[in-house]
């Protein structure tokens, strides 16, 4: 196991009715004027936004709001939020929604005190030194942004979807997580979230770091639990227990708990980000296409961990033929994705003729000559993986 620092200071307030504690939590972290950020309308339709505003009013906490954040969030809303936040002199951000809303709020949070362009942080020109504090009310378990210091934004000009990773500055002070708020999720979004949290675990699990039995078993156990709970939720969307398990799984999948002490991979995520940047598909659905293709490639080139994954997560019997084991694992994973309604090829994702040349070019422009760590991939390898996804 590698040396590591595990520091995950977000205060998680989990369970039924926990959104009632929003004002109390904001006050605890010294918020006095709040910018509420939300998405395309689900929190308006469910009544959650009004409820939160009433709770803040009741506690005499001033607030302004920025709605209309779209999935795969883009820079114009960030600039709008930075302008609004500065004009209104807000001192706290409250995203109410999923990863897109939270990531936009994080970009606004570090953009407000910065004199330059917030995009400097995403393009790697600068590192945020400070940010307006934020707390989260989560409505979809998926991206894990409620417990991470990461944010992913697309620059409309050039369609560059880039991530910023600054755990010390951008990790939410608190995350309110009421599984009942996820009852309204459409099956598609539920399944996309399930796929994304599984992918976050797999990016950590596929490592060359040796002697990681505890992280491995945590990854495998959490993946098995997600698979079982997802099946329940697809059948019974109002199953509180299953929704609760999925909600917590989404957080631990990405807050560092799984894969602690391991070198992480992330090639599949970077490859997917190019797909969702160019074709504006849902991130989780893009991962359901790319991860099996990546794993198929690994079966042929670096099968060791892929065979263990097949055996321990997908119950493929042990054999001396590691490649065959790994490939059977891929088939079982794809069958599960199909079962929950996910696509497993570009065509099923609605992209008949993907511009693979463009995806490969953008990927290596953004991420360098080699991508990932489990088996660093050059442009020949990433092209082959995109082509496997196009079969
Ligand atoms: O916009 P509204 O109307 O609110 O609807 C949303 C949206 O259409 C809907 N939704 C959310 N909660 C709901 C609901 N509908 C009904 N009932 C509810 N309770 O779900 C749709 C998707 O929301 P979004 O926030 O886009 O989902 P997610 O949490 O999957 O976030 C995806 C974004 O996060 C990025 C992705 O690339 C993508 O841009 N990621 C962020 C990461 C991070 N910050 O650490 C890591 C991830 O790997 C990922 O890249
Ligand atoms: Zn993801």
Coordinates of C-alpha atoms in Angstrom, one line a residue, residues 17 35 83-84 92 119 128 134-135 153 164 168 176 178 181 211 256 265 272 295 298 307 329 333 344 363:
X17 CA -36.1 15.0 6.9
X35 CA -26.5 32.0 -3.1
X83 CA -21.2 38.3 -11.0
X84 CA -24.3 37.7 -9.0
X92 CA -22.1 31.1 1.4
X119 CA -11.2 29.0 -16.1
X128 CA -7.4 28.3 -6.1
X134 CA -20.4 25.9 0.4
X135 CA -22.7 23.3 1.8
X153 CA -17.0 22.2 -16.1
X164 CA -10.4 20.8 -11.0
X168 CA -8.6 21.5 0.8
X176 CA -27.4 17.1 3.6
X178 CA -32.1 12.6 2.5
X181 CA -35.4 13.3 -2.1
X211 CA -0.8 -5.4 -1.0
X256 CA -11.4 8.7 -0.9
X265 CA -6.4 5.1 -13.0
X272 CA -15.9 9.6 -21.3
X295 CA -11.8 -3.5 -19.7
X298 CA -7.2 -4.6 -20.5
X307 CA -9.5 -11.4 -13.7
X329 CA -16.4 -10.4 -16.3
X333 CA -20.9 -6.2 -16.3
X344 CA -23.1 -0.4 -23.9
X363 CA -8.3 13.6 -25.2

